[in-house]
mmCIF file of C-alpha atoms and ligand atoms in Angstrom:
data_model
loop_
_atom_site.group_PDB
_atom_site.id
_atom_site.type_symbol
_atom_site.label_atom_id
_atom_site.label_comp_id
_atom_site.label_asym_id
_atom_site.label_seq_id
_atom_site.Cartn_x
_atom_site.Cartn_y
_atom_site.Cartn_z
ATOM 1 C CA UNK X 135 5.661 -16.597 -7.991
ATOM 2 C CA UNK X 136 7.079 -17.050 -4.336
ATOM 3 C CA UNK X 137 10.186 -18.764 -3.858
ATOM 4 C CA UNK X 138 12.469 -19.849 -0.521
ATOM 5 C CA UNK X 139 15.971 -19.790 -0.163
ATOM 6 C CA UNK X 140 17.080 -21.315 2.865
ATOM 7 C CA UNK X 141 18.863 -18.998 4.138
ATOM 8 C CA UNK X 142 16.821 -15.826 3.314
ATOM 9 C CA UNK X 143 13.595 -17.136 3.531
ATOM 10 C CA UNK X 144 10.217 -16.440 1.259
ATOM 11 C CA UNK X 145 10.915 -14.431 -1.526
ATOM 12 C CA UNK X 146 9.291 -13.624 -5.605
ATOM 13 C CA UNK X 147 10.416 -14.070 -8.871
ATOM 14 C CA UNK X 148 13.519 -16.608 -10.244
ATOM 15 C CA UNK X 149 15.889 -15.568 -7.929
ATOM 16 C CA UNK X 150 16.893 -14.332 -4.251
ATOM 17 C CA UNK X 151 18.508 -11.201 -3.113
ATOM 18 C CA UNK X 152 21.697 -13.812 -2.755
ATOM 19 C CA UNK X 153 21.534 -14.838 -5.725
ATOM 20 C CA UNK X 154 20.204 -18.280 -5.142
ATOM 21 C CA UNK X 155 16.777 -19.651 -7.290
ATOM 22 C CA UNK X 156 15.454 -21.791 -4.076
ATOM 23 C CA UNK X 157 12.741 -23.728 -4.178
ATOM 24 C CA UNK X 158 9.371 -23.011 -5.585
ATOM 25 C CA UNK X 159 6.574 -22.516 -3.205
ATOM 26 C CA UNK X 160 3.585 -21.086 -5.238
ATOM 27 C CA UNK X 161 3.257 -20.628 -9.388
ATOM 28 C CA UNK X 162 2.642 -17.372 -10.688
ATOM 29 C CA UNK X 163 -1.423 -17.734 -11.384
ATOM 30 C CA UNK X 164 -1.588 -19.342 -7.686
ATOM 31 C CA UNK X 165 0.000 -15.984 -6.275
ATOM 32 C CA UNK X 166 -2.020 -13.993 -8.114
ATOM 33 C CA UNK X 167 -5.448 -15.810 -6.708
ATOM 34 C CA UNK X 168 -4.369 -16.137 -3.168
ATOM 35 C CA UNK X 169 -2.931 -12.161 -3.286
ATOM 36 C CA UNK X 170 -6.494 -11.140 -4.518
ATOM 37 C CA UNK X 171 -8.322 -13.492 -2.086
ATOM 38 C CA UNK X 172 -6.020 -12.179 1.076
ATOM 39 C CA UNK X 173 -6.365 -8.416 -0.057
ATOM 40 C CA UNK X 174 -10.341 -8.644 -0.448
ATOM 41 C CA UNK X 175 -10.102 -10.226 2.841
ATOM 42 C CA UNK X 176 -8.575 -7.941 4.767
ATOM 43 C CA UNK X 177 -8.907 -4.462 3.073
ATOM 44 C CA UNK X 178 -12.404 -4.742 1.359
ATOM 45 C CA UNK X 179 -14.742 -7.573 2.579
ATOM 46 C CA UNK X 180 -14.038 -9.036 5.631
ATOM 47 C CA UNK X 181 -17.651 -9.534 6.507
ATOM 48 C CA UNK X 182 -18.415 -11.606 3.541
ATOM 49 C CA UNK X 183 -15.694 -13.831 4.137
ATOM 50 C CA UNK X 184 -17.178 -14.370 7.673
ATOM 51 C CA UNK X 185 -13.658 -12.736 9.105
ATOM 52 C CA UNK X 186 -14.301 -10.738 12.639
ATOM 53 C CA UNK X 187 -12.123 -7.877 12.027
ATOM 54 C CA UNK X 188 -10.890 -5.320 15.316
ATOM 55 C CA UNK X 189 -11.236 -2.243 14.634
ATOM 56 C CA UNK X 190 -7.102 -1.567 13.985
ATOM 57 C CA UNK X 191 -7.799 -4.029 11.278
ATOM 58 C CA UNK X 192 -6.755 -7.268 12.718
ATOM 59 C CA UNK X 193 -7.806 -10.943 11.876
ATOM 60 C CA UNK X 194 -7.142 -14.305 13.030
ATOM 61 C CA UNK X 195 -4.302 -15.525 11.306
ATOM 62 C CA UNK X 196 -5.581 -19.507 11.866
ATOM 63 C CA UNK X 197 -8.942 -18.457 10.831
ATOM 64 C CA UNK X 198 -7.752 -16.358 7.635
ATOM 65 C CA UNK X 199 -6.333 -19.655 6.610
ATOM 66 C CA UNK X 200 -9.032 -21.632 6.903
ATOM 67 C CA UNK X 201 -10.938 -19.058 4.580
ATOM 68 C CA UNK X 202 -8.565 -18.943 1.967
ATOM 69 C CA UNK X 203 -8.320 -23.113 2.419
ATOM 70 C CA UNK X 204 -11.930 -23.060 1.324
ATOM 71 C CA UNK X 205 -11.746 -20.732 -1.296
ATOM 72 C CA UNK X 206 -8.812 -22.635 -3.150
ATOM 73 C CA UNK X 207 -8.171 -26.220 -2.008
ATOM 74 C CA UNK X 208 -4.364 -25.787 -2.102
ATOM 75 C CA UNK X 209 -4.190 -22.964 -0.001
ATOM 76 C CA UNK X 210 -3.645 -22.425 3.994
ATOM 77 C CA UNK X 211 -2.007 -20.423 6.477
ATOM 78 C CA UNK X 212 1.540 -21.509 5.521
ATOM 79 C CA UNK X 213 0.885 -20.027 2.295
ATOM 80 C CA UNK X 214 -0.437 -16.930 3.679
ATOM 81 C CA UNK X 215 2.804 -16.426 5.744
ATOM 82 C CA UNK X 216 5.017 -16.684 2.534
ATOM 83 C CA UNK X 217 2.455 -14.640 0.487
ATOM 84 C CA UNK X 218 3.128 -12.013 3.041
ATOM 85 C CA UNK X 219 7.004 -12.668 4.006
ATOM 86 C CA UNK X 220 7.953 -12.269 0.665
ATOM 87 C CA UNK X 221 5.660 -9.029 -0.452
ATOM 88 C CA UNK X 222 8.044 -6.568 -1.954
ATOM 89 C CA UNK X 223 5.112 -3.431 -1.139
ATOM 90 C CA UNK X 224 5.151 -4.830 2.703
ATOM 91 C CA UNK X 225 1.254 -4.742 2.303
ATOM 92 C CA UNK X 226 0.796 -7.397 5.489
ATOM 93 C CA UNK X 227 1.657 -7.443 8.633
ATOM 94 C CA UNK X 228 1.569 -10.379 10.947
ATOM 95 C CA UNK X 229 1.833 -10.014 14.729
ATOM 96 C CA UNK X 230 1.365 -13.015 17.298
ATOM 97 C CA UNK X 231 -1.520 -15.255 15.673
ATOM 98 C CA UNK X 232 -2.991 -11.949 14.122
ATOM 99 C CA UNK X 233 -2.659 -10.584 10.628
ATOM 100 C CA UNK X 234 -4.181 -7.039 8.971
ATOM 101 C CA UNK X 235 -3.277 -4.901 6.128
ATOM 102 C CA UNK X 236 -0.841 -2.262 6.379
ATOM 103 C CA UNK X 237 -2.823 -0.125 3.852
ATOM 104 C CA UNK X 238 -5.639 -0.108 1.164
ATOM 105 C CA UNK X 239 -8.534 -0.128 3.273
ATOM 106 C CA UNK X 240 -11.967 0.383 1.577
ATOM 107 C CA UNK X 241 -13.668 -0.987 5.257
ATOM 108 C CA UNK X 242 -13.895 1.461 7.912
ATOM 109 C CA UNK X 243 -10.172 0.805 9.886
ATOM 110 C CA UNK X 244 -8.621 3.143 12.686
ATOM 111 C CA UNK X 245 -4.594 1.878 12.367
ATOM 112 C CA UNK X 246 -2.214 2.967 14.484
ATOM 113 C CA UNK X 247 1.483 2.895 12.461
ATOM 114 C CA UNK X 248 3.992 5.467 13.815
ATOM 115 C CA UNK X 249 3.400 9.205 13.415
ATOM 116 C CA UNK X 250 5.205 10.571 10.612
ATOM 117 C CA UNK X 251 7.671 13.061 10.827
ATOM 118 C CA UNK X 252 8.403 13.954 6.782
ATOM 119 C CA UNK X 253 8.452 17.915 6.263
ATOM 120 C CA UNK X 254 7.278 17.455 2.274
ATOM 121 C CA UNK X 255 4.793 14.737 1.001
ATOM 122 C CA UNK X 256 3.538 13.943 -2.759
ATOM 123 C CA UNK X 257 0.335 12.935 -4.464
ATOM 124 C CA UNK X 258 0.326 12.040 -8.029
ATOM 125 C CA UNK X 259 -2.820 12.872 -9.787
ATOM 126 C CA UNK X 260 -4.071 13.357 -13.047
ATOM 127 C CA UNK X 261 -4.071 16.777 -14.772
ATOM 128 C CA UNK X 262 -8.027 17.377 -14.173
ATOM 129 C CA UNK X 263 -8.396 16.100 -10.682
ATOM 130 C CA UNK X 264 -4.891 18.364 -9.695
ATOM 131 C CA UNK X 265 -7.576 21.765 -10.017
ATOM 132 C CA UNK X 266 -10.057 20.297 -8.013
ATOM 133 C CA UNK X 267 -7.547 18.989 -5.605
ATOM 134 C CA UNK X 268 -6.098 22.041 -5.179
ATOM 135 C CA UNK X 269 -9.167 24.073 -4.746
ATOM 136 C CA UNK X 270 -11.190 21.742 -1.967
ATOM 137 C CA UNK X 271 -8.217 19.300 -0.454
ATOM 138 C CA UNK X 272 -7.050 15.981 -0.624
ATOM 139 C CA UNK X 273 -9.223 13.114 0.209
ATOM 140 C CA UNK X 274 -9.523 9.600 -0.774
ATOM 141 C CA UNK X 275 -13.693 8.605 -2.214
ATOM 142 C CA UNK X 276 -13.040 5.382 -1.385
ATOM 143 C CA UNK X 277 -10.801 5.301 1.637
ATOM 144 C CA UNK X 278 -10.580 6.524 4.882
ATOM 145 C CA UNK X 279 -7.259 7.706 4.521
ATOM 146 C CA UNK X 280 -5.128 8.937 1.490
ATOM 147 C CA UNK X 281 -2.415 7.616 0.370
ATOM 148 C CA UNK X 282 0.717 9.805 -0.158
ATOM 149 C CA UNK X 283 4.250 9.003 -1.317
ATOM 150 C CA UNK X 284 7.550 10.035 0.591
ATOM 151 C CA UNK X 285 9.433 11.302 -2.733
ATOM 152 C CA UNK X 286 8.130 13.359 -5.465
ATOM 153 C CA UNK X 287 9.306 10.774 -7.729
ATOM 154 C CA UNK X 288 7.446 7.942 -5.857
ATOM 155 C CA UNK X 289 4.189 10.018 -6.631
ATOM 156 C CA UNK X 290 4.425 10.424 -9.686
ATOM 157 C CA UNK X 291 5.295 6.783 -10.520
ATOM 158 C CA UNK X 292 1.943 6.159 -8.935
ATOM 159 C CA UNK X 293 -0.234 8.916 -10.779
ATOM 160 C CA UNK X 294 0.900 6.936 -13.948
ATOM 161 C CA UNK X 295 -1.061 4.303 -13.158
ATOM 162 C CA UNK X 296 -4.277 6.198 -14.133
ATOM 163 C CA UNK X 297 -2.824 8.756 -16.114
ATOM 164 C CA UNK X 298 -0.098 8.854 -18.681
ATOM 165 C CA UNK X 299 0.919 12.237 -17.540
ATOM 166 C CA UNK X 300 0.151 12.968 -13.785
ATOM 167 C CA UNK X 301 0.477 16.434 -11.982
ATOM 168 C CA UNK X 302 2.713 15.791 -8.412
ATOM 169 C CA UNK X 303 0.983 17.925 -5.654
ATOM 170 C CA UNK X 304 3.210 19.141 -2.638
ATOM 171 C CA UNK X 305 1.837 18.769 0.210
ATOM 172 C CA UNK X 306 3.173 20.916 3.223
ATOM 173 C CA UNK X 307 3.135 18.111 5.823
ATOM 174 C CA UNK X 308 4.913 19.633 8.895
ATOM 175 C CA UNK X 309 2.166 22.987 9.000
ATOM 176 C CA UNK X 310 -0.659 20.496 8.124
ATOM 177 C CA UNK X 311 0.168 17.962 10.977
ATOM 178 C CA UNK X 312 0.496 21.393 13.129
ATOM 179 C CA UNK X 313 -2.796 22.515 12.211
ATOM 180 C CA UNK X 314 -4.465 18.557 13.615
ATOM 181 C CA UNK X 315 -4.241 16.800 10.323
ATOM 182 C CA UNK X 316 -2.899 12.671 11.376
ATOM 183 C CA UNK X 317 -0.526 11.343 9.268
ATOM 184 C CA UNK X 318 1.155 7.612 9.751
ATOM 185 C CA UNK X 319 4.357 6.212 8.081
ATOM 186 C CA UNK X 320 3.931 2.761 6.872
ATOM 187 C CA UNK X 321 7.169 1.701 5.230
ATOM 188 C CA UNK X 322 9.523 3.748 3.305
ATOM 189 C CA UNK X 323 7.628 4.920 -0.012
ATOM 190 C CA UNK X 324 3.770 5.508 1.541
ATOM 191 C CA UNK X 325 2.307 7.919 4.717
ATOM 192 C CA UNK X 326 -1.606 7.749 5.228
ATOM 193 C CA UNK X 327 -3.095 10.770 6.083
ATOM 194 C CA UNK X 328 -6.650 11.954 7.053
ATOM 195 C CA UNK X 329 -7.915 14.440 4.452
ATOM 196 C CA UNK X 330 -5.819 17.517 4.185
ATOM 197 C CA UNK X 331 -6.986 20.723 3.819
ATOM 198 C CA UNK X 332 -6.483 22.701 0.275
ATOM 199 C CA UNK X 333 -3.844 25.554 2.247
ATOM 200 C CA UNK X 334 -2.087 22.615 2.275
ATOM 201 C CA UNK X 335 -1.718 21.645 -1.556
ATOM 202 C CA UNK X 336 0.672 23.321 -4.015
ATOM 203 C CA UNK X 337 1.836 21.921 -7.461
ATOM 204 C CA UNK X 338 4.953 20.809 -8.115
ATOM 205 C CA UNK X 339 6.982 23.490 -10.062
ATOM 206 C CA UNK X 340 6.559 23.056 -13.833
ATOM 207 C CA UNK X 341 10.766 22.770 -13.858
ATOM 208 C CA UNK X 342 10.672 19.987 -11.266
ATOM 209 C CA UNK X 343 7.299 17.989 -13.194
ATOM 210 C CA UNK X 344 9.471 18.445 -16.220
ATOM 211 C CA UNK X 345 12.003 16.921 -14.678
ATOM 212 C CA UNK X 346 10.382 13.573 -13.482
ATOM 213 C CA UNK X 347 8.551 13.357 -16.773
ATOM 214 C CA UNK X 348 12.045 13.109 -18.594
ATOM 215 C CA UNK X 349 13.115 10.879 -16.354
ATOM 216 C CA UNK X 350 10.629 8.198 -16.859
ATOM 217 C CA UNK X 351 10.027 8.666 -20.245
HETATM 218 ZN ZN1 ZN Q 492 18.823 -16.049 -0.420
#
């Protein structure tokens, strides 16, 4: 659910960062809808929605709200601004009277975030895909880019959302940027990267996988 305290502004569940509950802005189920609707929008099917997309991923923000106004009769622009004020993953960014996602693209998208600088990045994969990963590189199926995480722990928090034990892999950012491979920070947990080469790719020492398993178990 989205919230707004008045003096901090959109934010979800019962209660501010301050400590104050606010006032409600949009029910749980309502959230859920209008997160799908704005994701599909402007990470999967733009087209279909009848949204001109650039090709760094911007939309019209005006026009974005008229789609999702048509989709759901209770929702607009205003909406869309809290949805994405108050996103804890900072999936949105809105800029002028333009909007685009920050990540998750399954369209074609060239973004330009700031070059990262990290030495060591993560992956969290399950234990079959790790091999193959290993042996012929990192690449997303789906996605232009991949999607890595800034802390080992980070990665493997996301691997367990396919698997119920996930392998991290290392990746040695620093030589891989040096050898051509692009690689953008977004916010503080994710860097997107074009595919990176398997010279790349280690495994996380067994003593340091043991170590994140224990701590999430
Ligand atoms: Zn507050």
């Amino acid at each position: 659910m989205i919230r707004r305290c008045a003096i901090d502004g959109y934010f979800r569940g019962e209660r501010c960062s301050c400590g104050e509950s606010g006032s409600l802005v949009l029910d749980e189920s309502r959230t859920e809808q209008l997160g799908r609707l704005v994701a599909g929008a402007l990470r999967h099917f733009p087209d279909d929605l009848g949204l001109a997309m650039s090709p760094r991923g911007w939309v019209d923000l005006s026009v974005l709200g008229e789609v999702v106004g048509t989709r759901h009769r209770w929702a607009n622009e205003a909406l869309v601004v809290a949805l994405v004020q108050s996103d804890p993953k900072e999936r949105y960014e809105i800029s002028g009277n333009k909007i685009r996602a920050r990540y998750g693209h399954s369209v074609d998208v060239d973004l330009d975030h700031p070059e990262n600088h990290d030495d060591i990045l993560y992956f969290g994969a399950a234990e079959e895909e790790a091999a193959m990963i290993l042996e012929e590189g990192l690449r997303s199926a789906s996605q232009r880019y991949v999607h890595l995480s800034r802390t080992p722990e980070k990665a493997w928090h996301v691997g367990t959302f396919r698997t119920s034990n996930p392998k991290v892999i290392r990746v040695d950012a620093a030589n891989a940027r040096e050898a051509g491979v692009s690689m953008m920070t977004v916010n503080e947990e994710i860097v997107l990267s074009l595919p990176i080469p398997s010279p790349f790719l280690s495994l996380l020492p067994v003593q340091e996988q043991a170590a994140l398993r224990s701590q999430y178990r």
